[in-house]
Coordinates of C-alpha atoms and ligand atoms in Angstrom, one line a residue:
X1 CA 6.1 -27.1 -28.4
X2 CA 3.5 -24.8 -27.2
X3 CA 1.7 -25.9 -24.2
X4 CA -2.0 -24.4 -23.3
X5 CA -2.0 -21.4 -22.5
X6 CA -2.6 -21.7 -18.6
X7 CA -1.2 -24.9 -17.4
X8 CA -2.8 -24.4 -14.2
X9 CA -0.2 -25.5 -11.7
X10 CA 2.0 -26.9 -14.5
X11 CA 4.8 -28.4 -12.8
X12 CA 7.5 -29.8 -14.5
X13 CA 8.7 -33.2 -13.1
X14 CA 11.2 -35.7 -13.8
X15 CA 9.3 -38.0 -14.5
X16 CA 8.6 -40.0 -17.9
X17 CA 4.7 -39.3 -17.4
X18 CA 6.1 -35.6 -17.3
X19 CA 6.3 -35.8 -20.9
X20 CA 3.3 -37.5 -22.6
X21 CA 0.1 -35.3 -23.5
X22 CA 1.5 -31.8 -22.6
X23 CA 1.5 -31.1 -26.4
X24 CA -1.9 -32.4 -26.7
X25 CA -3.0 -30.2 -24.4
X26 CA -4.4 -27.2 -26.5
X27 CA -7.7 -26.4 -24.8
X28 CA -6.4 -23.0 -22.8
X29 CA -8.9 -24.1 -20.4
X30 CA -10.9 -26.5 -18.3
X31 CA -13.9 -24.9 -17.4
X32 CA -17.5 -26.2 -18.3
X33 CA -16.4 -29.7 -18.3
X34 CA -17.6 -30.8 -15.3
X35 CA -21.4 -29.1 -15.1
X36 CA -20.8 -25.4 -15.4
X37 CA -18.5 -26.0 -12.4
X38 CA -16.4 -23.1 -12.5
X39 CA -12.3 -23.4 -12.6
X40 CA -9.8 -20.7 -11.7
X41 CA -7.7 -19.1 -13.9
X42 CA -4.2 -19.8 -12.8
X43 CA -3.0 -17.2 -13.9
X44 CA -4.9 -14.7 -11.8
X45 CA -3.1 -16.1 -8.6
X46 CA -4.3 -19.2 -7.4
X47 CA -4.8 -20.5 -3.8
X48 CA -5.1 -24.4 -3.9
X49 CA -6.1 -26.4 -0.9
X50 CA -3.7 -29.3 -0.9
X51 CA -0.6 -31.1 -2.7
X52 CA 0.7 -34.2 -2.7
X53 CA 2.9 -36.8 -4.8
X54 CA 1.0 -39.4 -5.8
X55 CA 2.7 -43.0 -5.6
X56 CA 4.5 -42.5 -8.7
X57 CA 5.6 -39.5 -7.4
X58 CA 3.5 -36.9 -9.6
X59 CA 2.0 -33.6 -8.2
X60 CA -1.4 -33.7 -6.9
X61 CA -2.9 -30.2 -6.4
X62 CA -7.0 -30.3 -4.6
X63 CA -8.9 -27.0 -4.9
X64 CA -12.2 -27.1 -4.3
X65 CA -14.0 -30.5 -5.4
X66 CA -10.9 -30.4 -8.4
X67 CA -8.1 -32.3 -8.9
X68 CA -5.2 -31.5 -10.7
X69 CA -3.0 -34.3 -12.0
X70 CA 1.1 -33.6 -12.3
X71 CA 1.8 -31.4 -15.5
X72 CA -1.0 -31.7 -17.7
X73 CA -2.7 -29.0 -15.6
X74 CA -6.1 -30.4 -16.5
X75 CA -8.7 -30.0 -13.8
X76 CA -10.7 -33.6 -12.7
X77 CA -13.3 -33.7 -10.0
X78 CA -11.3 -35.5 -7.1
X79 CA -14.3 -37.9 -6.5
X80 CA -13.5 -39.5 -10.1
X81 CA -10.3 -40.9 -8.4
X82 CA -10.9 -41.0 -4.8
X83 CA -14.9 -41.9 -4.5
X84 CA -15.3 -41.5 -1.0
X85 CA -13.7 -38.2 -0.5
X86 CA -17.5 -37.6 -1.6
X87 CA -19.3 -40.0 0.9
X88 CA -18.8 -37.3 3.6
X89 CA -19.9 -34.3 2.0
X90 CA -20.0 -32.4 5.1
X91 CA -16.8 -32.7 5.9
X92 CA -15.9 -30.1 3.0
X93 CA -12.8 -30.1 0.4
X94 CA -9.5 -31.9 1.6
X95 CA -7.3 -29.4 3.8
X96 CA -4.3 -31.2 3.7
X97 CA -2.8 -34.2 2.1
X98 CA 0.8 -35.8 2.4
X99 CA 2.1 -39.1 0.8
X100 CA 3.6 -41.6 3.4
X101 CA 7.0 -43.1 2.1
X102 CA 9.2 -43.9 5.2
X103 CA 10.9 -47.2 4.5
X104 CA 10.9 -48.6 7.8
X105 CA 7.2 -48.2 8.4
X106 CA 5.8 -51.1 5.6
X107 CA 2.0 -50.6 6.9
X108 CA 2.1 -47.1 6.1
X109 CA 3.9 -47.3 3.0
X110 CA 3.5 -45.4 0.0
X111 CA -0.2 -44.2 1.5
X112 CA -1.5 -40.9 0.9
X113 CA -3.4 -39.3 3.1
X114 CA -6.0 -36.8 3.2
X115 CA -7.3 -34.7 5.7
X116 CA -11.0 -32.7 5.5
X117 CA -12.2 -31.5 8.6
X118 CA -11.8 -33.8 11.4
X119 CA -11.1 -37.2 9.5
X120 CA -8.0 -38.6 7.8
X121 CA -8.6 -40.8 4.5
X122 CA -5.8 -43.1 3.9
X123 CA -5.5 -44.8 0.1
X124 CA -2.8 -47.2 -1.1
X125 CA -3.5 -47.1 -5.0
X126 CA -6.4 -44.9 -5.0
X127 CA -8.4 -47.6 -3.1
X128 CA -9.5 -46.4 0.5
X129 CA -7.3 -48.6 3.3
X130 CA -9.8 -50.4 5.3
X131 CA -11.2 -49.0 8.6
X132 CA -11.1 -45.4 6.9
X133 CA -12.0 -42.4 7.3
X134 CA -11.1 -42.5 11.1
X135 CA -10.4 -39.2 13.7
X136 CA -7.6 -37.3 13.0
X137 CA -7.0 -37.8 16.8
X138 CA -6.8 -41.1 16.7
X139 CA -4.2 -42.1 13.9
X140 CA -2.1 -38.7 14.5
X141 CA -2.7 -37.8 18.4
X142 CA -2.3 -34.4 18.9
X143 CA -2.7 -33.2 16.0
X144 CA -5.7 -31.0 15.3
X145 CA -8.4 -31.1 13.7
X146 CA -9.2 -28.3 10.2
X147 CA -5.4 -28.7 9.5
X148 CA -4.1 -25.8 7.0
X149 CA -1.3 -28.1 5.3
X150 CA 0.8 -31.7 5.6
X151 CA 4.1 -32.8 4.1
X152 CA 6.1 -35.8 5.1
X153 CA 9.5 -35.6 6.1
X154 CA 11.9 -38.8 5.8
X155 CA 15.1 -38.4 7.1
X156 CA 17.7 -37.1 6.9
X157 CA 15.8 -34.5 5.7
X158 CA 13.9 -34.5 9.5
X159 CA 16.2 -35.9 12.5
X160 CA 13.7 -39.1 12.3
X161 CA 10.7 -39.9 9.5
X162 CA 8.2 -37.3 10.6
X163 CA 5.1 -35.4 9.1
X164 CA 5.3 -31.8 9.3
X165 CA 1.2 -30.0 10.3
X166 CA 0.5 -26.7 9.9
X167 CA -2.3 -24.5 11.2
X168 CA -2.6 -21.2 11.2
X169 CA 0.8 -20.4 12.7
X170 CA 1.3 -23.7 15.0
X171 CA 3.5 -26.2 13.4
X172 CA 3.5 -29.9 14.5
X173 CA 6.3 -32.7 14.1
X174 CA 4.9 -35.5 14.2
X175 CA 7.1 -38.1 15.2
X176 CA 6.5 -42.0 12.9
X177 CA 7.9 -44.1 14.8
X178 CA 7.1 -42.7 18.6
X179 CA 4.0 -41.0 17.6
X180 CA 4.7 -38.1 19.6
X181 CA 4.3 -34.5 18.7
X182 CA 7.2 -31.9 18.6
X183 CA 5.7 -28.5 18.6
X184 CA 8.6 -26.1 17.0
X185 CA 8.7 -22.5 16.0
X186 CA 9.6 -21.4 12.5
X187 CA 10.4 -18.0 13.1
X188 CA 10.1 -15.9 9.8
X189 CA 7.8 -18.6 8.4
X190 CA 4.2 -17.8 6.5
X191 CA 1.6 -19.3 7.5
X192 CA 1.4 -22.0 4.7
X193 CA -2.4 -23.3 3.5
X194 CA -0.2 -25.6 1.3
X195 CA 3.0 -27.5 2.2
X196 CA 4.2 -29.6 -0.5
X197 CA 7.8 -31.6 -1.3
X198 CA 9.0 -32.3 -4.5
X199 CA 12.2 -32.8 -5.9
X200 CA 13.5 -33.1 -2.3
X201 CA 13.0 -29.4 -1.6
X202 CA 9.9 -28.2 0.6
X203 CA 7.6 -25.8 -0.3
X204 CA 5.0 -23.5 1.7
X205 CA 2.2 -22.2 -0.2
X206 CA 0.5 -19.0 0.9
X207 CA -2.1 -17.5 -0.7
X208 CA -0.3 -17.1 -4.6
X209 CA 3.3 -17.0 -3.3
X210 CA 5.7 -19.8 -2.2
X211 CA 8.6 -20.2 -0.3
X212 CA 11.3 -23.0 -0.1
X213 CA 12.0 -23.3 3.4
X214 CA 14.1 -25.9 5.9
X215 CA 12.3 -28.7 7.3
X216 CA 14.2 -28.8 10.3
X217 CA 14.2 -25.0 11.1
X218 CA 11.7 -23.4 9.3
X219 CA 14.2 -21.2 7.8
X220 CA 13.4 -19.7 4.0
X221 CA 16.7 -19.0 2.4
X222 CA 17.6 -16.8 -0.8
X223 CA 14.8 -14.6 -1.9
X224 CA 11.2 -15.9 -0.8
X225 CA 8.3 -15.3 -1.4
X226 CA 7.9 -15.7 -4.9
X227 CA 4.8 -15.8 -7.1
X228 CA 3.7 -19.5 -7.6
X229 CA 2.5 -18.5 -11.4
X230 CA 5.8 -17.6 -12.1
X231 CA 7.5 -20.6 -11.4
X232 CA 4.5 -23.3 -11.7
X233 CA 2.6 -22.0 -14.5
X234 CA 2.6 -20.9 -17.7
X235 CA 0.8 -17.4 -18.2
X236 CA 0.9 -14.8 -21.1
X237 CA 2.0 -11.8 -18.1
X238 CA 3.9 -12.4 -14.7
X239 CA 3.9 -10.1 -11.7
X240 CA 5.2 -6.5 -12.2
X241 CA 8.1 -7.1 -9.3
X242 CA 8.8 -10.4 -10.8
X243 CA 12.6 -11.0 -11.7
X244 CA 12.7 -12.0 -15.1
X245 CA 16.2 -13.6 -15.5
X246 CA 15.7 -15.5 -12.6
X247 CA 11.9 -16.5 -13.2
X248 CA 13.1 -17.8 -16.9
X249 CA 16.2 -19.7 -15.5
X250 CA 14.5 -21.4 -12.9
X251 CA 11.1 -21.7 -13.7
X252 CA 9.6 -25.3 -14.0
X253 CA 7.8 -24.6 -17.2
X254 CA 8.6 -26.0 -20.1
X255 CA 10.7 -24.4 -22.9
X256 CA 9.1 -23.9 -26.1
X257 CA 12.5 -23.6 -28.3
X258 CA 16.4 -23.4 -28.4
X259 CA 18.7 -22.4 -31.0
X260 CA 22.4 -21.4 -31.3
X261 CA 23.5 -19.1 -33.7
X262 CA 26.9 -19.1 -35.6
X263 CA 28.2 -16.2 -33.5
X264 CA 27.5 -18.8 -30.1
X265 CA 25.1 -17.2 -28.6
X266 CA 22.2 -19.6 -27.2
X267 CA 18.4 -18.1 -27.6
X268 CA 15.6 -20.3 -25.2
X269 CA 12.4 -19.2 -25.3
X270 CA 9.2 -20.1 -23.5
X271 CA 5.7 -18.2 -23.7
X272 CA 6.4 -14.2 -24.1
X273 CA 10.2 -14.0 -23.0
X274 CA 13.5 -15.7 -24.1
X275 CA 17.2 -16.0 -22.7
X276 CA 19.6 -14.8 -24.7
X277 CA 23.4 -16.4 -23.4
X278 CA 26.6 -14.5 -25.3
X279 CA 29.4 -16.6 -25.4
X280 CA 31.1 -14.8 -22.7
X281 CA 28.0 -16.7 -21.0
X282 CA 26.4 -13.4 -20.0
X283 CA 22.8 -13.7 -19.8
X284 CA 19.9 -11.3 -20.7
X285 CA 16.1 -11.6 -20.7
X286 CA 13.9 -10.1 -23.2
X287 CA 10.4 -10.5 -24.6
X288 CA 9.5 -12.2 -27.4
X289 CA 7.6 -8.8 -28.5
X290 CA 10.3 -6.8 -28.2
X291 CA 12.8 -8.7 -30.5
X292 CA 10.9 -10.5 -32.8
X293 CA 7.6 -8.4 -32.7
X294 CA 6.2 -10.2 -35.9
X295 CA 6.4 -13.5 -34.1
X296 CA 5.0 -11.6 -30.7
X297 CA 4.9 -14.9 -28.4
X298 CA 4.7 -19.2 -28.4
X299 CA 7.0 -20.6 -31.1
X300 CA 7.0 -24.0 -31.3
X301 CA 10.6 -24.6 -32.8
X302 CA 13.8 -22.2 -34.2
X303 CA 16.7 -22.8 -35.8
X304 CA 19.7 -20.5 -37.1
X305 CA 21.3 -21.3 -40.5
X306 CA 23.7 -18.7 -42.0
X307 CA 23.3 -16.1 -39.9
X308 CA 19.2 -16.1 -39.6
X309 CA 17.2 -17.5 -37.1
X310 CA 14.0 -19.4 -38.8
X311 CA 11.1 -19.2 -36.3
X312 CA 8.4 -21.6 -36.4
X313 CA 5.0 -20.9 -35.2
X314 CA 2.0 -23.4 -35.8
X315 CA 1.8 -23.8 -39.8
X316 CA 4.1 -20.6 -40.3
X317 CA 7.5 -19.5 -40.6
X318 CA 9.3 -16.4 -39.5
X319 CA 12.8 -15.2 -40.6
X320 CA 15.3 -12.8 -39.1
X321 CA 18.3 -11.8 -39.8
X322 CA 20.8 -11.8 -36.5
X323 CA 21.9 -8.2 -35.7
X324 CA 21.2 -5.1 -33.1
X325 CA 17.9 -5.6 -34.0
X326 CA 17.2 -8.9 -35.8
X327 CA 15.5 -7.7 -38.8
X328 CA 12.4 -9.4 -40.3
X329 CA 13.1 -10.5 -44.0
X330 CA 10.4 -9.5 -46.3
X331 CA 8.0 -12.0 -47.4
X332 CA 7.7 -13.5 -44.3
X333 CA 5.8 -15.2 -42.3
X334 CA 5.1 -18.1 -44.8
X335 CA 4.0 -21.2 -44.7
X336 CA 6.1 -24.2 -43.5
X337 CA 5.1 -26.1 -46.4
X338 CA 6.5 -24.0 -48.8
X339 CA 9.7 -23.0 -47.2
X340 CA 10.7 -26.0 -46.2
X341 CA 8.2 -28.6 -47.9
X342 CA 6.8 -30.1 -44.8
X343 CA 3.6 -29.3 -42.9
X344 CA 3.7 -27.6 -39.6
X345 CA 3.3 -27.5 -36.9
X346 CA 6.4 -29.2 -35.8
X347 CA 8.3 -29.7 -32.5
X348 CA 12.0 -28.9 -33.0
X349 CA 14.3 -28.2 -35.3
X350 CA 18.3 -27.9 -35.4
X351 CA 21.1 -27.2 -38.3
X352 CA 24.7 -28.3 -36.7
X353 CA 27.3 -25.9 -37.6
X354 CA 28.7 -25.6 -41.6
X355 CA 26.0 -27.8 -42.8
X356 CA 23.0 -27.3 -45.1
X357 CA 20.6 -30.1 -43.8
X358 CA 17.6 -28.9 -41.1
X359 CA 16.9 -31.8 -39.0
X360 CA 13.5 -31.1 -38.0
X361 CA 11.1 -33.6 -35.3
X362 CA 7.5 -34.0 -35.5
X363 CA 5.7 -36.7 -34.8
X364 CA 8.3 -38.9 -33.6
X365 CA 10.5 -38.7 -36.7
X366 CA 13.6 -37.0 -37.5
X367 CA 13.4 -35.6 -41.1
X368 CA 16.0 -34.0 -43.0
X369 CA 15.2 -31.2 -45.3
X370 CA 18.2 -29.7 -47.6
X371 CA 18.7 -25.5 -47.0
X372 CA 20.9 -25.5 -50.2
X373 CA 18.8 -26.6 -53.0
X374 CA 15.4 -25.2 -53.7
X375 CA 12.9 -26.0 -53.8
X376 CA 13.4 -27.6 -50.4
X377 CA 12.3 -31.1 -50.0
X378 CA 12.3 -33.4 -47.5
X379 CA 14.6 -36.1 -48.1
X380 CA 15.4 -38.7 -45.5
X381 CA 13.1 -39.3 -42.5
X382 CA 13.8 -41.8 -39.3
X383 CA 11.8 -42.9 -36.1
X384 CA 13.0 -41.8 -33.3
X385 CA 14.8 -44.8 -31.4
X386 CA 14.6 -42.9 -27.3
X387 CA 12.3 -40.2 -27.0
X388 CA 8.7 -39.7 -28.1
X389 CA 8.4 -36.0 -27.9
X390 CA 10.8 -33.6 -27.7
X391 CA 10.2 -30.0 -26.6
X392 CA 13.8 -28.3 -28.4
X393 CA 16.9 -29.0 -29.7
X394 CA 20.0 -27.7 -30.7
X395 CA 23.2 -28.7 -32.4
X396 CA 26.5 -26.7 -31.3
X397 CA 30.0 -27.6 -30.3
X398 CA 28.5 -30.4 -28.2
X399 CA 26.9 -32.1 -30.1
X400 CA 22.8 -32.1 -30.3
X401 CA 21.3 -30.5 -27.4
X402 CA 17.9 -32.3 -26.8
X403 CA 15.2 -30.8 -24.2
X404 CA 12.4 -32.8 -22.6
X405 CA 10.2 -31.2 -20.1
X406 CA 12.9 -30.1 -17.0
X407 CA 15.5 -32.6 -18.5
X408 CA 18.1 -32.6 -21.6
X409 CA 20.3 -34.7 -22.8
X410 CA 23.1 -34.5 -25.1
X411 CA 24.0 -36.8 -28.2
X412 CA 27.3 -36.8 -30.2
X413 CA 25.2 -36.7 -33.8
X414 CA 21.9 -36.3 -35.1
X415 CA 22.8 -39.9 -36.3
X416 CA 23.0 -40.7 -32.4
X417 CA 20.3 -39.1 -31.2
X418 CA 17.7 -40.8 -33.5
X419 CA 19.0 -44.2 -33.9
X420 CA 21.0 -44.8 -30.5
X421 CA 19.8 -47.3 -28.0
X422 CA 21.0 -46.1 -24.5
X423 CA 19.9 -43.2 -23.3
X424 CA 22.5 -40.5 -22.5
X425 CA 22.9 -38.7 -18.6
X426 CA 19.8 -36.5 -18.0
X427 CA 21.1 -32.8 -17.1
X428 CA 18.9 -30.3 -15.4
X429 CA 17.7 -27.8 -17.4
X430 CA 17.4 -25.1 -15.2
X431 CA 20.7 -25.5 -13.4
X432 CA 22.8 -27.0 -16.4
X433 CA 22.0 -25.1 -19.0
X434 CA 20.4 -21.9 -17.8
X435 CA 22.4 -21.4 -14.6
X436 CA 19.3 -21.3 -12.1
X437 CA 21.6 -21.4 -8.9
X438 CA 19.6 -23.0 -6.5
Ligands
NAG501 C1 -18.5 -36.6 -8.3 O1 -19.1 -35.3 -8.0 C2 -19.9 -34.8 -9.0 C3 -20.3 -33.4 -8.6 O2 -20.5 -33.2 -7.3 C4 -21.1 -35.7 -9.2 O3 -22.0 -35.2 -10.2 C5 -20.6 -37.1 -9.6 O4 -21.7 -38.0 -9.7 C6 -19.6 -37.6 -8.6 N1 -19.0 -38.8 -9.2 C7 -18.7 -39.9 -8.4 C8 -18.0 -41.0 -9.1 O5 -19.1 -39.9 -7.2
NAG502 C1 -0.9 -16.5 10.9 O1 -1.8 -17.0 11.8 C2 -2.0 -16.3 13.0 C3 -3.0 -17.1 13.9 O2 -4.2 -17.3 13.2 C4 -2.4 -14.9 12.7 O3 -2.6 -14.2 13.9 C5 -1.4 -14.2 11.8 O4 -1.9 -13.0 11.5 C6 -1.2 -15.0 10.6 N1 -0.2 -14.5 9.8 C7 -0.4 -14.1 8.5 C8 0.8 -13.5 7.9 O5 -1.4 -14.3 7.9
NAG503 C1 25.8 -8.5 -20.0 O1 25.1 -7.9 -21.1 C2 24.4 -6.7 -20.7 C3 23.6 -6.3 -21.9 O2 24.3 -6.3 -23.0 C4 25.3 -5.7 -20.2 O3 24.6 -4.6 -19.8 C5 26.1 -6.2 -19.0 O4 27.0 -5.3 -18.6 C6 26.8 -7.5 -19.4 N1 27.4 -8.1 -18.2 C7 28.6 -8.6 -18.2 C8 29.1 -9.2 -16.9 O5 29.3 -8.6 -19.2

């Protein structure tokens, strides 16, 4: 469950694609792949160029001559999928970028664009449109040229389907269908070097912080800015102001693990820190360190079975007793294998309440593994029928809980979860289950 160590940019999406590789992903970073070029560390506070969805609507962050591609977080040059970005090499890095999806404009279409100096690129399927790179001036007049940042704006988010241009503190509506320009003020708003829309809320980069702001006014509501690392990537340490019960409810990252214990209270964790929800559904933060200081950080899958949580870290296994503190038994950490006869590392595991079976996934199997008999074997194992990879699970009152990058879903039995054929409703996992409120 562990994803690199710096996703760089790791959003989360809702997308399908959202989930394949992340797990693969163990390289903690991307540097000296591409000719000593020289990456960022995310983690540091980055300041990327550009964003956009692509036409399958997956983040697209430019820094540089890089490309970063949706939630894998691995660094490509931007010339490997859009060649003539490099034709122009005097025209610098892309400034801005924006994908057009208004429905009533069917030449336009599902284009993204990209804007580097004084030119606009359009590409339909990464395949520059004919007649391209042209003058900003002429496809957007008035609109400047060395634009800071670009996001569309269909309506009703807009009044009509409009791009939104920043630079330096000047913002531009530009109008679709009319193609005039509406200058407007955002009082109160940064100046963003990145403006980027994704799960239909609208974000303004500047330097490492965001904000979410209005389209229409400019207006940033709730408490902005925040530190892009904290919400968009994973990183071992977080800003010394950041708020940690609201970074881990609402960040996009991924959780690493969930468990509930007999008592009802739900753990999640993800990198250093976990959320701890009593069942008076009263929520505390912690670090990993701090609680469970054998285990220090990344776990890849827990589960609670008579009053211990069983922590699973790559080929190892940790066990605490519940209590004010959890108390490490001795003996422990041990292998996987020889606790409960399977290899690690593995992705989830879950017990539902009163039984003695572990239902444990890795690689795209369920298998069963019996708590009451030693020594433990495994003895049942089935494909999994809907999911490929699953990041946590737990089994409670509600059945199996089962978490997929920003999504869950929920499944009566262990029985349904690996054998159904419909997929269940998708919940969000930030505001469903760990009460993010916006
Ligand atoms: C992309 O850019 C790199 C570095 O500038 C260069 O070595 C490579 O040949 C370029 N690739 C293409 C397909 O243009
Ligand atoms: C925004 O840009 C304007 C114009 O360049 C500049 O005067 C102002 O200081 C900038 N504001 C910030 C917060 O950087
Ligand atoms: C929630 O738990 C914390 C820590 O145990 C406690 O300080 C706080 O008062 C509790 N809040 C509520 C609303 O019960």
């Amino acid at each position: 469950m562990k994803l690199l160590l710096c996703l760089c940019l790791a959003f989360a999406l809702t997308l399908a694609q959202d989930h394949h590789g992340q797990k693969d992903d163990h390289h903690g970073h991307h540097g000296d792949h591409h000719g000593g070029a020289n990456l960022i560390d995310c983690c540091k506070g980055v300041e990327m160029d550009a964003a956009t969805e692509n036409e399958e609507g997956i983040p697209y962050f430019f820094k540089g001559q890089f490309l970063y591609k949706g939630f894998s977080g691995k660094a490509e040059l931007s010339n490997e999928s859009f060649a003539e970005l490099d034709d122009h090499h005097h025209l610098g890095h892309v400034d801005a970028a924006f994908r057009m999806h208004f429905k009533d404009d069917p030449t336009h279409h599902n284009r993204i664009f990209f804007f580097l100096d004084n030119k606009v690129f359009a590409y339909y399927q990464h395949k520059l449109e004919e007649g391209y790179p042209k003058d900003i001036s002429e496809v957007f007049p008035g609109i400047p040229d060395h634009l800071d940042a670009a996001v569309e704006c269909p309506e009703p988010d807009c009044d009509e389907d409009s791009v939104i241009f920043f630079k330096e503190d000047e913002i531009y509506h530009f109008n679709i269908k009319d193609k005039k320009v509406h200058e407007k003020t955002f009082k109160n708003m940064p100046n963003c070097t990145v403006a980027f829309r994704f799960l239909d809320h609208y974000y303004c980069f500047h330097g490492h912080k965001f904000s979410k702001f209005d389209p229409k006014t400019g207006e940033v509501h709730g408490k902005y800015p925040k530190e892009t690392r904290d919400y968009f990537v994973r990183c071992p340490k977080f800003s010394d102001d950041s708020d940690h019960l609201e970074r881990e409810r609402c960040s996009h990252v991924h959780l690493d693990a969930i468990t509930s214990d007999d008592a009802g209270n739900i753990y999640a964790f993800r990198g250093h820190h976990f959320i701890r929800e009593d069942p008076d559904k009263n929520m505390t933060v912690d670090t990993i360190e701090n609680a469970f200081k054998e285990l220090h950080s990344d776990v890849d899958a827990v589960f609670s079975y008579q009053d211990h949580l069983y922590m699973i870290k790559d080929d190892q296994i940790y066990v605490y007793r519940v209590g004010e503190p959890h108390t490490h038994l001795d003996g422990y950490p041990k292998p996987v294998k020889e606790e409960l006869g399977i290899e690690g590392p593995i992705e989830a595991a879950f017990v539902c309440a009163d039984h003695h079976i572990v239902h444990i996934i890795k690689d795209e199997h369920m298998y069963e593994v019996d708590m009451s008999v030693t020594p433990r074997v495994v003895k049942a194992q089935v494909p999994l029928s809907l999911l490929k990879k699953v990041d946590a699970a737990m089994c409670g009152p509600q059945g199996v809980t089962v978490v997929v990058g920003n999504h869950f879903y929920r499944f009566a039995s262990p029985m349904i979860f690996v054998a159904g054929r419909m997929m269940p409703r998708q919940h969000r996992v930030s505001r469903e289950l760990l009460g993010c409120d916006h």
